[in-house]
Amino acid sequence: MIRLIALLLGFLFQSSADAQSAPKLVVGITVDQMRWDFLKRFDDRWLPNGGFRRLLDGGFSCNNTQINYLPSYTACGHASIYTGTVPAYHGITGNNWWDNQKREYVYCTGDNNVKTVGSSTEMGQMSPVNLLTTTICDELKLAVNFRNKTIGIAIKDRGGILAAGHSADAAYWYDSDAGQWITSTYYMTELPDWVKKFKTKEKADSFYKLNWPLLYPAETYVQSIFDRKGFDVRSFGSSVRKFPYSLEKNIGKDYSLLPATPYGNTLTTEFAKAAIIGEQMGADSIPDFLAVSFSSTDYIGHAFGPNSLEVEDAYLRLDKDLGQFFEFLDKQVGKGAWMVFLTADHGVAHVPGFMKANKLPGGLIDENKLSDGLSVALRQQFGVENLIKDIMNAQVILDIDLIRKTKKLGPSDVADFAIEWLETQEGVSRAVRFADVAKAPIPDLLATQLKNSYVPSRSGHIQILYKSGFIEGFANGGSTHGSGYKYDTHIPLLWYGWKIKPGQSARNMTMSDIAPTLAALLNIQEPSGSIGEVIHELY
């Protein structure tokens, strides 16, 4: 009898949820630096009431979702997820780039025409001004005649701003100097009362008081290495290298360390809850959109690498945070009335020292030395100083103005020599001039990644491709990302909630498919530059 009643209630609930023409709230979750294989590596550790188990068992998993451009960086990832396109269209070619038209370095969300709101620092001089296309959030705004709420939240400015789009009601990010959530005058001139009442510093101090011990007994962390042998960067001081990490000394003083702990994700979760309540998101039939990015996993992953105790513990704690967040959504918005997708902006490489210790390919690239070496080689070959401006985003930026002023010397001459020199360097697989991608002897997949990445005014002239396992910098340990290899490009993609039926697919998909799929589910127009395909398995 009890089972029959439960089945009837479930049927009634499902019928009610299906009757909704749209979810009351769409939540986009980006876990910064989450590799797809983390879902499987930690599968037996996800709590029954945690976030990942709920998504995996009750939602739909796209198990073969790939990034289809270079570089696999944070800004590019967030922009691509929400625009349904690639850097070639949305214009976010890196976290930073050299602008060939403005003749200056540009930060992806930098905007000197706006001011900080919420602190006295300059960390709020940010906006989506450099994003060239609309996002799915913008299209939802247009579809409902701007009657809904759209908010982006992340510790990193780029994680909240690029996701929320141009027409967002607000984007908030964490000012690590002030220990406050801030925004910019692009969105408002004064913080809402609910933000002022959030008491960020008090919450940060309460987290510091907890320190950072392992969440569970050390012997249960079988997927992590204990003897790191110098594979990590010591985020908490040169003398601090293992659990438990003492954070109490930072109370009332240094709030910049919080993002480098799992508590940065917890703070983000609490702020997201406050935003939903404060802005009454999901309170009516017009769908609101909350874009949340969890940045702390990236800070921790860079410092300690994907095989560390720290990373495993961070994901186990994030699992708890997500579980509590989803329970909050059930109560605040209503079961079946909200929809969520969870993905990542990129993955991460294994620490080169770890790879070498286990007889696997890998190594370090010092871009500064590479740039200096190439400059010297070009000077010796052509007798001219400073023929390249920089190497950034693994791209060589030629000084085209100087080259053209030099008699009997053209860009092709310099590029050809640079490529020949680069391909003799340790850790370099090959170098390709963007202008020659169509005829370059490279795999089709790589050619597609390069074509999808190129913006004439915001890209370098030569793309350097490193060998598998080789990463830039981090000579003292830690890891990074940015390549086109699977450890950087294979990301999770999970869907759950309103009208999402449980299941999974191993079909090849791309990050660009997320926004058009959302558009189809919401029955609205795709973002302006969208090139992705609808994931039909979700219907």
Coordinates of C-alpha atoms in Angstrom, one line a residue:
M1 CA 0.0 0.0 0.0
I2 CA 2.8 2.4 0.9
R3 CA 4.6 1.7 -2.3
L4 CA 1.4 2.2 -4.3
I5 CA 0.8 5.6 -2.6
A6 CA 4.4 6.6 -3.4
L7 CA 4.0 5.6 -7.0
L8 CA 0.7 7.7 -7.3
L9 CA 2.3 10.7 -5.7
G10 CA 5.3 10.3 -8.0
F11 CA 3.0 10.2 -11.0
L12 CA 1.1 13.3 -9.9
F13 CA 4.3 15.2 -9.2
Q14 CA 5.8 14.2 -12.6
S15 CA 2.5 15.2 -14.4
S16 CA 2.7 18.6 -12.6
A17 CA 6.3 19.2 -13.5
D18 CA 5.7 18.2 -17.1
A19 CA 2.8 20.6 -17.2
Q20 CA 5.1 23.6 -16.7
S21 CA 6.0 25.3 -20.0
A22 CA 9.4 26.3 -18.6
P23 CA 11.4 25.8 -15.4
K24 CA 11.0 28.6 -12.9
L25 CA 14.8 28.7 -12.4
V26 CA 17.7 27.5 -14.6
V27 CA 21.0 27.0 -12.8
G28 CA 24.2 26.7 -14.8
I29 CA 27.1 25.3 -12.7
T30 CA 30.7 25.4 -14.0
V31 CA 33.3 23.6 -11.9
D32 CA 36.5 25.3 -12.7
Q33 CA 39.2 22.7 -13.8
M34 CA 37.1 19.6 -13.4
R35 CA 38.2 16.7 -15.5
W36 CA 35.5 14.3 -16.7
D37 CA 37.3 11.3 -15.1
F38 CA 36.9 12.8 -11.6
L39 CA 33.2 11.7 -11.8
K40 CA 34.5 8.1 -12.1
R41 CA 37.6 8.3 -10.0
F42 CA 35.6 9.4 -6.9
D43 CA 32.4 7.6 -7.8
D44 CA 32.4 5.4 -4.7
R45 CA 32.9 8.5 -2.5
W46 CA 29.9 10.5 -3.6
L47 CA 27.5 10.8 -0.7
P48 CA 24.0 9.3 -1.2
N49 CA 22.5 12.7 -0.5
G50 CA 25.4 14.6 -2.2
G51 CA 25.2 16.6 -5.3
F52 CA 27.1 14.4 -7.7
R53 CA 25.2 11.2 -6.8
R54 CA 21.9 13.0 -7.3
L55 CA 23.0 14.3 -10.7
L56 CA 24.5 11.0 -11.8
D57 CA 21.6 8.7 -10.7
G58 CA 18.7 11.1 -11.4
G59 CA 20.0 13.1 -14.3
F60 CA 21.4 12.7 -17.8
S61 CA 25.2 12.4 -18.3
C62 CA 26.9 13.3 -21.6
N63 CA 30.1 11.2 -21.1
N64 CA 32.0 12.3 -24.1
T65 CA 31.8 16.1 -24.1
Q66 CA 34.9 17.9 -25.6
I67 CA 36.3 21.4 -25.9
N68 CA 36.8 22.2 -29.6
Y69 CA 39.2 25.1 -29.6
L70 CA 42.5 26.4 -28.1
P71 CA 43.5 27.5 -25.5
S72 CA 41.5 25.6 -22.9
Y73 CA 41.5 28.4 -20.4
T74 CA 38.9 29.7 -17.9
A75 CA 37.6 32.8 -19.8
C76 CA 37.3 30.9 -23.1
G77 CA 35.5 28.1 -21.4
H78 CA 32.9 30.2 -19.6
A79 CA 32.3 32.2 -22.8
S80 CA 31.9 29.1 -25.0
I81 CA 29.6 27.3 -22.6
Y82 CA 27.1 30.2 -22.5
T83 CA 27.4 31.4 -26.1
G84 CA 27.3 28.0 -27.8
T85 CA 30.2 29.0 -30.0
V86 CA 34.0 29.3 -30.0
P87 CA 36.6 32.1 -29.6
A88 CA 36.6 32.7 -33.4
Y89 CA 33.0 34.1 -32.9
H90 CA 32.7 35.2 -29.3
G91 CA 36.1 36.8 -29.3
I92 CA 37.4 35.6 -25.9
T93 CA 40.7 34.2 -27.1
G94 CA 42.3 33.8 -23.6
N95 CA 42.2 35.2 -20.1
N96 CA 44.5 37.9 -21.6
W97 CA 45.6 38.7 -25.1
W98 CA 47.5 41.2 -27.2
D99 CA 45.1 43.3 -29.2
N100 CA 46.6 43.8 -32.7
Q101 CA 44.3 46.8 -33.4
K102 CA 44.5 48.7 -30.1
R103 CA 48.2 47.8 -29.7
E104 CA 47.8 46.9 -26.0
Y105 CA 47.4 44.0 -23.7
V106 CA 43.7 43.2 -22.8
Y107 CA 42.2 41.4 -19.9
C108 CA 39.2 39.4 -20.9
T109 CA 36.7 41.3 -18.8
G110 CA 38.7 44.4 -18.2
D111 CA 36.8 47.7 -18.6
N112 CA 38.3 51.0 -17.5
N113 CA 35.1 52.8 -18.3
V114 CA 33.4 51.3 -15.2
K115 CA 34.1 51.5 -11.5
T116 CA 34.0 49.1 -8.6
V117 CA 30.8 48.8 -6.5
G118 CA 31.3 47.2 -3.1
S119 CA 34.9 48.0 -2.3
S120 CA 37.5 50.7 -2.7
T121 CA 39.8 48.6 -4.9
E122 CA 40.1 48.5 -8.7
M123 CA 39.0 44.8 -8.9
G124 CA 35.6 45.9 -10.0
Q125 CA 36.6 47.5 -13.2
M126 CA 35.1 44.7 -15.2
S127 CA 32.3 44.1 -17.6
P128 CA 31.3 41.8 -20.6
V129 CA 32.4 44.5 -23.1
N130 CA 34.9 42.2 -24.8
L131 CA 32.4 39.5 -25.5
L132 CA 31.3 39.7 -29.1
T133 CA 28.1 37.6 -29.2
T134 CA 25.0 37.0 -27.1
T135 CA 24.8 34.3 -24.4
I136 CA 21.9 32.0 -23.7
C137 CA 21.1 34.3 -20.7
D138 CA 20.8 37.2 -23.1
E139 CA 18.5 35.2 -25.4
L140 CA 16.3 34.3 -22.4
K141 CA 16.1 38.0 -21.5
L142 CA 15.0 38.8 -25.1
A143 CA 12.5 35.9 -25.1
V144 CA 10.7 37.1 -22.0
N145 CA 11.0 40.9 -22.8
F146 CA 13.5 41.3 -20.0
R147 CA 11.0 40.4 -17.3
N148 CA 13.2 37.8 -15.6
K149 CA 16.3 37.9 -13.4
T150 CA 19.7 36.8 -14.6
I151 CA 22.7 36.8 -12.2
G152 CA 26.2 35.5 -12.5
I153 CA 28.3 34.5 -9.4
A154 CA 31.9 33.3 -9.1
I155 CA 35.0 34.1 -7.1
K156 CA 36.7 34.9 -10.4
D157 CA 35.3 37.9 -12.2
R158 CA 35.4 36.2 -15.6
G159 CA 33.5 33.2 -14.2
G160 CA 30.5 35.3 -13.3
I161 CA 30.6 38.0 -16.0
L162 CA 31.1 36.0 -19.2
A163 CA 28.4 33.5 -18.2
A164 CA 25.7 36.0 -17.3
G165 CA 26.1 37.9 -20.5
H166 CA 25.5 41.5 -21.6
S167 CA 22.0 42.0 -20.3
A168 CA 22.4 40.4 -16.8
D169 CA 20.8 42.1 -13.9
A170 CA 24.1 41.5 -12.0
A171 CA 27.3 39.6 -11.9
Y172 CA 29.2 39.3 -8.6
W173 CA 32.8 38.3 -7.9
Y174 CA 35.1 38.1 -4.9
D175 CA 37.5 40.9 -4.1
S176 CA 40.3 39.0 -2.4
D177 CA 41.9 42.2 -1.1
A178 CA 38.8 43.5 0.5
G179 CA 37.2 40.2 1.5
Q180 CA 33.9 41.2 -0.1
W181 CA 31.6 40.3 -2.9
I182 CA 31.7 43.1 -5.5
T183 CA 30.3 44.2 -8.8
S184 CA 30.7 47.1 -11.2
T185 CA 28.9 50.2 -12.4
Y186 CA 28.1 48.3 -15.6
Y187 CA 25.4 46.6 -13.6
M188 CA 24.5 49.1 -10.7
T189 CA 25.6 52.0 -8.7
E190 CA 25.0 50.4 -5.3
L191 CA 24.9 46.9 -3.9
P192 CA 21.5 45.5 -3.0
D193 CA 20.6 45.2 0.7
W194 CA 20.9 41.4 0.6
V195 CA 24.5 41.7 -0.5
K196 CA 25.3 44.3 2.1
K197 CA 23.8 42.0 4.8
F198 CA 25.7 38.9 3.6
K199 CA 28.6 39.6 6.0
T200 CA 31.3 38.0 3.8
K201 CA 34.2 38.7 6.2
E202 CA 32.4 37.1 9.1
K203 CA 31.7 34.0 7.1
A204 CA 35.3 33.8 5.9
D205 CA 36.5 34.1 9.5
S206 CA 34.2 31.3 10.5
F207 CA 35.7 29.1 7.8
Y208 CA 39.3 30.0 8.8
K209 CA 38.4 29.0 12.3
L210 CA 37.6 25.5 11.0
N211 CA 41.1 25.2 9.5
W212 CA 41.4 22.6 6.7
P213 CA 41.6 19.0 7.9
L214 CA 40.8 16.0 5.7
L215 CA 37.0 15.5 5.6
Y216 CA 37.4 11.7 6.1
P217 CA 40.1 9.4 7.5
A218 CA 43.3 9.6 5.5
E219 CA 43.4 5.9 4.7
T220 CA 40.2 6.3 2.6
Y221 CA 41.8 8.6 0.1
V222 CA 43.1 5.7 -2.1
Q223 CA 42.9 7.7 -5.3
S224 CA 45.4 10.3 -4.1
I225 CA 49.2 10.3 -3.5
F226 CA 50.5 11.0 0.0
D227 CA 54.2 11.4 -0.8
R228 CA 54.2 14.3 -3.2
K229 CA 57.9 14.5 -3.6
G230 CA 57.8 18.3 -4.3
F231 CA 55.0 18.0 -6.9
D232 CA 53.0 20.8 -5.3
V233 CA 53.2 24.6 -4.8
R234 CA 53.0 25.5 -1.1
S235 CA 49.9 27.8 -1.1
F236 CA 49.9 28.3 2.7
G237 CA 53.6 29.0 3.3
S238 CA 56.9 27.3 2.6
S239 CA 56.9 25.4 5.9
V240 CA 53.3 24.1 5.5
R241 CA 53.1 21.1 3.2
K242 CA 50.5 18.6 4.5
F243 CA 47.1 18.2 6.3
P244 CA 45.8 19.6 8.5
Y245 CA 46.3 23.1 7.2
S246 CA 46.1 25.8 9.8
L247 CA 44.0 28.8 8.6
E248 CA 43.2 30.5 12.0
K249 CA 46.1 32.9 11.7
N250 CA 44.3 34.6 8.8
I251 CA 41.2 35.5 10.8
G252 CA 40.5 39.2 10.4
K253 CA 43.7 39.7 8.3
D254 CA 44.2 38.0 5.0
Y255 CA 41.1 37.1 2.9
S256 CA 43.1 36.3 -0.2
L257 CA 43.8 32.7 0.9
L258 CA 40.1 31.7 1.1
P259 CA 39.7 31.0 -2.6
A260 CA 42.6 28.5 -2.4
T261 CA 40.6 26.3 0.1
P262 CA 37.4 24.4 -0.4
Y263 CA 35.7 27.0 1.7
G264 CA 35.8 29.3 -1.3
N265 CA 33.2 27.0 -2.9
T266 CA 31.2 26.9 0.2
L267 CA 31.1 30.7 0.3
T268 CA 30.0 30.7 -3.3
T269 CA 27.2 28.3 -2.5
E270 CA 26.0 30.4 0.4
F271 CA 26.1 33.6 -1.7
A272 CA 24.1 31.8 -4.5
K273 CA 21.4 30.9 -2.0
A274 CA 21.3 34.5 -0.7
A275 CA 20.9 35.7 -4.3
I276 CA 18.0 33.4 -5.0
I277 CA 16.2 34.6 -1.8
G278 CA 17.2 38.2 -2.1
E279 CA 16.2 38.6 -5.7
Q280 CA 13.2 36.2 -5.4
M281 CA 14.5 34.1 -8.2
G282 CA 12.3 31.2 -9.3
A283 CA 9.3 32.8 -7.6
D284 CA 7.0 33.0 -10.6
S285 CA 6.4 31.3 -14.0
I286 CA 8.9 33.4 -15.9
P287 CA 12.2 31.5 -15.9
D288 CA 15.1 33.1 -14.1
F289 CA 18.8 32.2 -14.8
L290 CA 21.5 31.8 -12.2
A291 CA 25.0 31.1 -13.5
V292 CA 27.4 29.9 -10.8
S293 CA 31.1 29.0 -11.2
F294 CA 33.0 27.2 -8.5
S295 CA 36.5 28.7 -8.8
S296 CA 38.3 27.1 -5.8
T297 CA 38.8 23.8 -7.4
D298 CA 41.0 25.6 -10.0
Y299 CA 43.2 27.3 -7.4
I300 CA 43.6 24.1 -5.5
G301 CA 44.2 22.1 -8.7
H302 CA 46.9 24.5 -9.9
A303 CA 48.8 24.3 -6.6
F304 CA 48.6 20.6 -5.9
G305 CA 47.7 18.8 -9.1
P306 CA 44.9 16.4 -9.9
N307 CA 46.3 13.4 -8.0
S308 CA 46.6 15.2 -4.7
L309 CA 44.8 14.7 -1.4
E310 CA 43.8 18.4 -1.6
V311 CA 42.0 18.0 -4.9
E312 CA 40.2 14.8 -3.8
D313 CA 39.2 16.4 -0.5
A314 CA 38.0 19.6 -2.3
Y315 CA 35.7 17.5 -4.5
L316 CA 34.3 15.6 -1.6
R317 CA 33.5 18.8 0.1
L318 CA 32.0 20.3 -3.1
D319 CA 29.8 17.2 -3.2
K320 CA 28.3 18.1 0.2
D321 CA 27.9 21.7 -0.8
L322 CA 26.0 20.8 -4.0
G323 CA 23.8 18.3 -2.2
Q324 CA 22.8 21.0 0.3
F325 CA 22.3 23.5 -2.5
F326 CA 20.0 21.2 -4.4
E327 CA 18.0 20.5 -1.3
F328 CA 17.7 24.3 -0.9
L329 CA 16.4 24.6 -4.4
D330 CA 13.8 21.9 -3.8
K331 CA 12.4 23.9 -0.8
Q332 CA 12.8 27.4 -2.2
V333 CA 11.8 26.9 -5.8
G334 CA 10.0 23.5 -5.7
K335 CA 10.9 20.0 -6.8
G336 CA 10.7 19.6 -10.5
A337 CA 10.4 23.4 -11.0
W338 CA 14.1 24.0 -11.5
M339 CA 16.7 22.7 -13.9
V340 CA 20.5 22.5 -13.6
F341 CA 23.4 21.6 -15.8
L342 CA 26.9 21.0 -14.5
T343 CA 30.0 21.2 -16.6
A344 CA 33.6 22.5 -16.5
D345 CA 35.5 25.2 -18.3
H346 CA 38.5 22.9 -18.9
G347 CA 40.4 20.0 -17.3
V348 CA 44.0 19.8 -16.2
A349 CA 47.3 18.0 -16.9
H350 CA 49.0 15.7 -14.4
V351 CA 52.0 17.3 -12.7
P352 CA 55.1 16.7 -14.9
G353 CA 57.1 15.5 -11.8
F354 CA 54.4 12.9 -11.1
M355 CA 54.4 11.8 -14.7
K356 CA 58.1 11.4 -14.8
A357 CA 58.1 9.5 -11.4
N358 CA 55.7 7.0 -13.0
K359 CA 57.6 6.7 -16.3
L360 CA 55.0 8.6 -18.3
P361 CA 55.6 11.4 -20.8
G362 CA 55.7 15.0 -19.6
G363 CA 57.8 18.0 -18.8
L364 CA 58.0 21.7 -18.3
I365 CA 58.1 24.6 -20.8
D366 CA 59.4 28.0 -19.7
E367 CA 57.7 30.4 -22.0
N368 CA 59.9 33.3 -20.9
K369 CA 63.0 31.4 -21.9
L370 CA 61.4 30.2 -25.1
S371 CA 60.5 33.8 -26.0
D372 CA 64.0 35.1 -25.1
G373 CA 65.6 32.3 -27.1
L374 CA 63.5 32.9 -30.2
S375 CA 64.2 36.7 -30.0
V376 CA 67.9 35.9 -29.9
A377 CA 67.7 33.5 -32.8
L378 CA 65.7 36.0 -34.9
R379 CA 68.2 38.8 -34.2
Q380 CA 71.1 36.5 -35.3
Q381 CA 69.3 35.5 -38.4
F382 CA 67.9 38.9 -39.6
G383 CA 70.0 41.4 -37.7
V384 CA 67.0 43.1 -36.2
E385 CA 66.0 43.4 -32.5
N386 CA 62.6 42.6 -31.1
L387 CA 60.9 41.0 -34.1
I388 CA 58.4 39.4 -31.7
K389 CA 56.3 41.2 -29.1
D390 CA 55.6 38.2 -26.9
I391 CA 54.7 34.6 -26.5
M392 CA 51.3 34.2 -24.7
N393 CA 48.5 31.7 -24.9
A394 CA 51.2 29.5 -26.5
Q395 CA 51.2 31.9 -29.5
V396 CA 54.0 33.9 -31.0
I397 CA 53.0 37.5 -31.5
L398 CA 55.1 39.1 -34.3
D399 CA 55.8 42.8 -34.3
I400 CA 54.2 43.3 -37.8
D401 CA 54.8 47.1 -37.8
L402 CA 58.5 46.7 -37.2
I403 CA 58.8 43.9 -39.7
R404 CA 57.1 46.0 -42.4
K405 CA 59.4 48.9 -41.7
T406 CA 62.4 46.6 -42.2
K407 CA 63.6 46.6 -45.8
K408 CA 63.7 43.2 -47.6
L409 CA 61.9 41.5 -44.7
G410 CA 58.3 40.2 -44.6
P411 CA 56.1 38.5 -42.0
S412 CA 56.4 35.2 -43.9
D413 CA 60.2 35.3 -43.7
V414 CA 60.1 35.8 -39.9
A415 CA 57.3 33.3 -39.4
D416 CA 59.0 30.6 -41.4
F417 CA 62.2 30.9 -39.5
A418 CA 60.4 31.1 -36.1
I419 CA 58.5 27.9 -36.9
E420 CA 61.7 26.1 -37.9
W421 CA 63.5 27.2 -34.7
L422 CA 60.5 26.4 -32.4
E423 CA 60.2 22.9 -33.7
T424 CA 63.7 22.1 -32.5
Q425 CA 63.0 23.0 -28.9
E426 CA 62.4 20.5 -26.1
G427 CA 58.7 19.8 -25.5
V428 CA 57.5 21.4 -28.7
S429 CA 55.6 19.1 -31.0
R430 CA 55.1 21.6 -33.8
A431 CA 54.3 25.2 -34.6
V432 CA 51.7 26.3 -37.1
R433 CA 51.1 29.7 -38.6
F434 CA 47.4 30.5 -38.4
A435 CA 47.3 31.6 -42.0
D436 CA 48.5 28.2 -43.1
V437 CA 46.2 26.0 -41.0
A438 CA 44.2 24.8 -44.0
K439 CA 47.3 23.3 -45.7
A440 CA 49.3 22.3 -42.6
P441 CA 50.2 18.6 -42.2
I442 CA 48.2 18.2 -38.9
P443 CA 45.3 16.1 -37.9
D444 CA 41.8 17.4 -38.8
L445 CA 40.8 17.6 -35.2
L446 CA 43.7 19.9 -34.4
A447 CA 43.1 22.0 -37.5
T448 CA 39.5 22.5 -36.4
Q449 CA 40.6 23.5 -32.9
L450 CA 43.0 26.1 -34.4
K451 CA 40.3 27.5 -36.8
N452 CA 37.9 27.8 -34.0
S453 CA 40.4 29.8 -32.0
Y454 CA 41.5 32.5 -34.4
V455 CA 40.4 36.1 -34.2
P456 CA 42.7 38.3 -36.3
S457 CA 42.7 41.3 -33.9
R458 CA 43.1 39.1 -30.7
S459 CA 45.3 36.2 -31.7
G460 CA 49.0 35.7 -32.2
H461 CA 50.5 34.7 -35.6
I462 CA 52.0 31.3 -34.8
Q463 CA 50.4 28.6 -32.5
I464 CA 52.9 26.5 -30.6
L465 CA 51.7 23.0 -29.9
Y466 CA 53.5 21.3 -27.0
K467 CA 54.0 17.6 -26.7
S468 CA 51.6 15.5 -24.6
G469 CA 52.2 16.0 -20.8
F470 CA 54.3 19.2 -21.3
I471 CA 53.0 22.3 -19.5
E472 CA 54.1 25.9 -19.1
G473 CA 55.9 27.1 -16.0
F474 CA 55.2 25.7 -12.5
A475 CA 58.9 24.6 -12.1
N476 CA 58.4 24.2 -8.4
G477 CA 55.4 21.9 -8.7
G478 CA 51.7 22.2 -9.5
S479 CA 49.9 21.9 -12.8
T480 CA 48.0 23.8 -15.4
H481 CA 45.9 23.5 -18.6
G482 CA 45.4 25.0 -22.0
S483 CA 46.3 22.3 -24.5
G484 CA 44.1 20.4 -26.9
Y485 CA 44.9 17.1 -25.3
K486 CA 42.1 15.1 -23.7
Y487 CA 43.2 15.7 -20.2
D488 CA 42.4 19.4 -20.8
T489 CA 39.5 19.1 -23.2
H490 CA 37.3 16.2 -21.9
I491 CA 34.8 17.8 -19.5
P492 CA 31.8 16.6 -17.6
L493 CA 28.3 17.5 -18.7
L494 CA 25.4 16.6 -16.4
W495 CA 21.7 17.6 -16.7
Y496 CA 19.1 17.3 -14.0
G497 CA 15.6 18.6 -13.0
W498 CA 12.7 20.0 -15.0
K499 CA 11.8 17.5 -17.9
I500 CA 15.3 15.9 -17.7
K501 CA 14.9 12.1 -17.8
P502 CA 17.7 9.9 -16.3
G503 CA 20.2 8.4 -18.8
Q504 CA 23.6 8.8 -20.4
S505 CA 25.2 9.0 -23.8
A506 CA 28.7 8.2 -25.0
R507 CA 28.2 10.1 -28.3
N508 CA 30.8 12.7 -29.1
M509 CA 29.5 16.2 -28.1
T510 CA 31.2 19.6 -27.7
M511 CA 31.1 22.4 -25.2
S512 CA 29.3 24.4 -28.0
D513 CA 26.3 22.1 -27.7
I514 CA 25.3 23.3 -24.2
A515 CA 23.7 26.7 -25.1
P516 CA 21.7 25.5 -28.2
T517 CA 20.4 22.6 -26.1
L518 CA 19.3 25.0 -23.4
A519 CA 17.6 27.1 -26.1
A520 CA 15.7 24.1 -27.4
L521 CA 14.6 23.1 -23.9
L522 CA 13.5 26.6 -23.1
N523 CA 11.9 27.0 -26.6
I524 CA 13.9 30.2 -27.3
Q525 CA 16.4 31.5 -29.9
E526 CA 20.0 30.3 -29.8
P527 CA 22.8 32.8 -29.0
S528 CA 23.8 34.9 -32.0
G529 CA 27.0 33.1 -32.8
S530 CA 26.0 29.6 -31.8
I531 CA 27.5 26.8 -33.9
G532 CA 26.6 23.9 -31.6
E533 CA 24.0 21.1 -32.1
V534 CA 21.1 20.3 -29.9
I535 CA 21.7 17.2 -27.7
H536 CA 18.6 15.3 -28.9
E537 CA 19.0 12.5 -26.2
L538 CA 17.6 14.9 -23.6
Y539 CA 14.1 14.9 -25.2

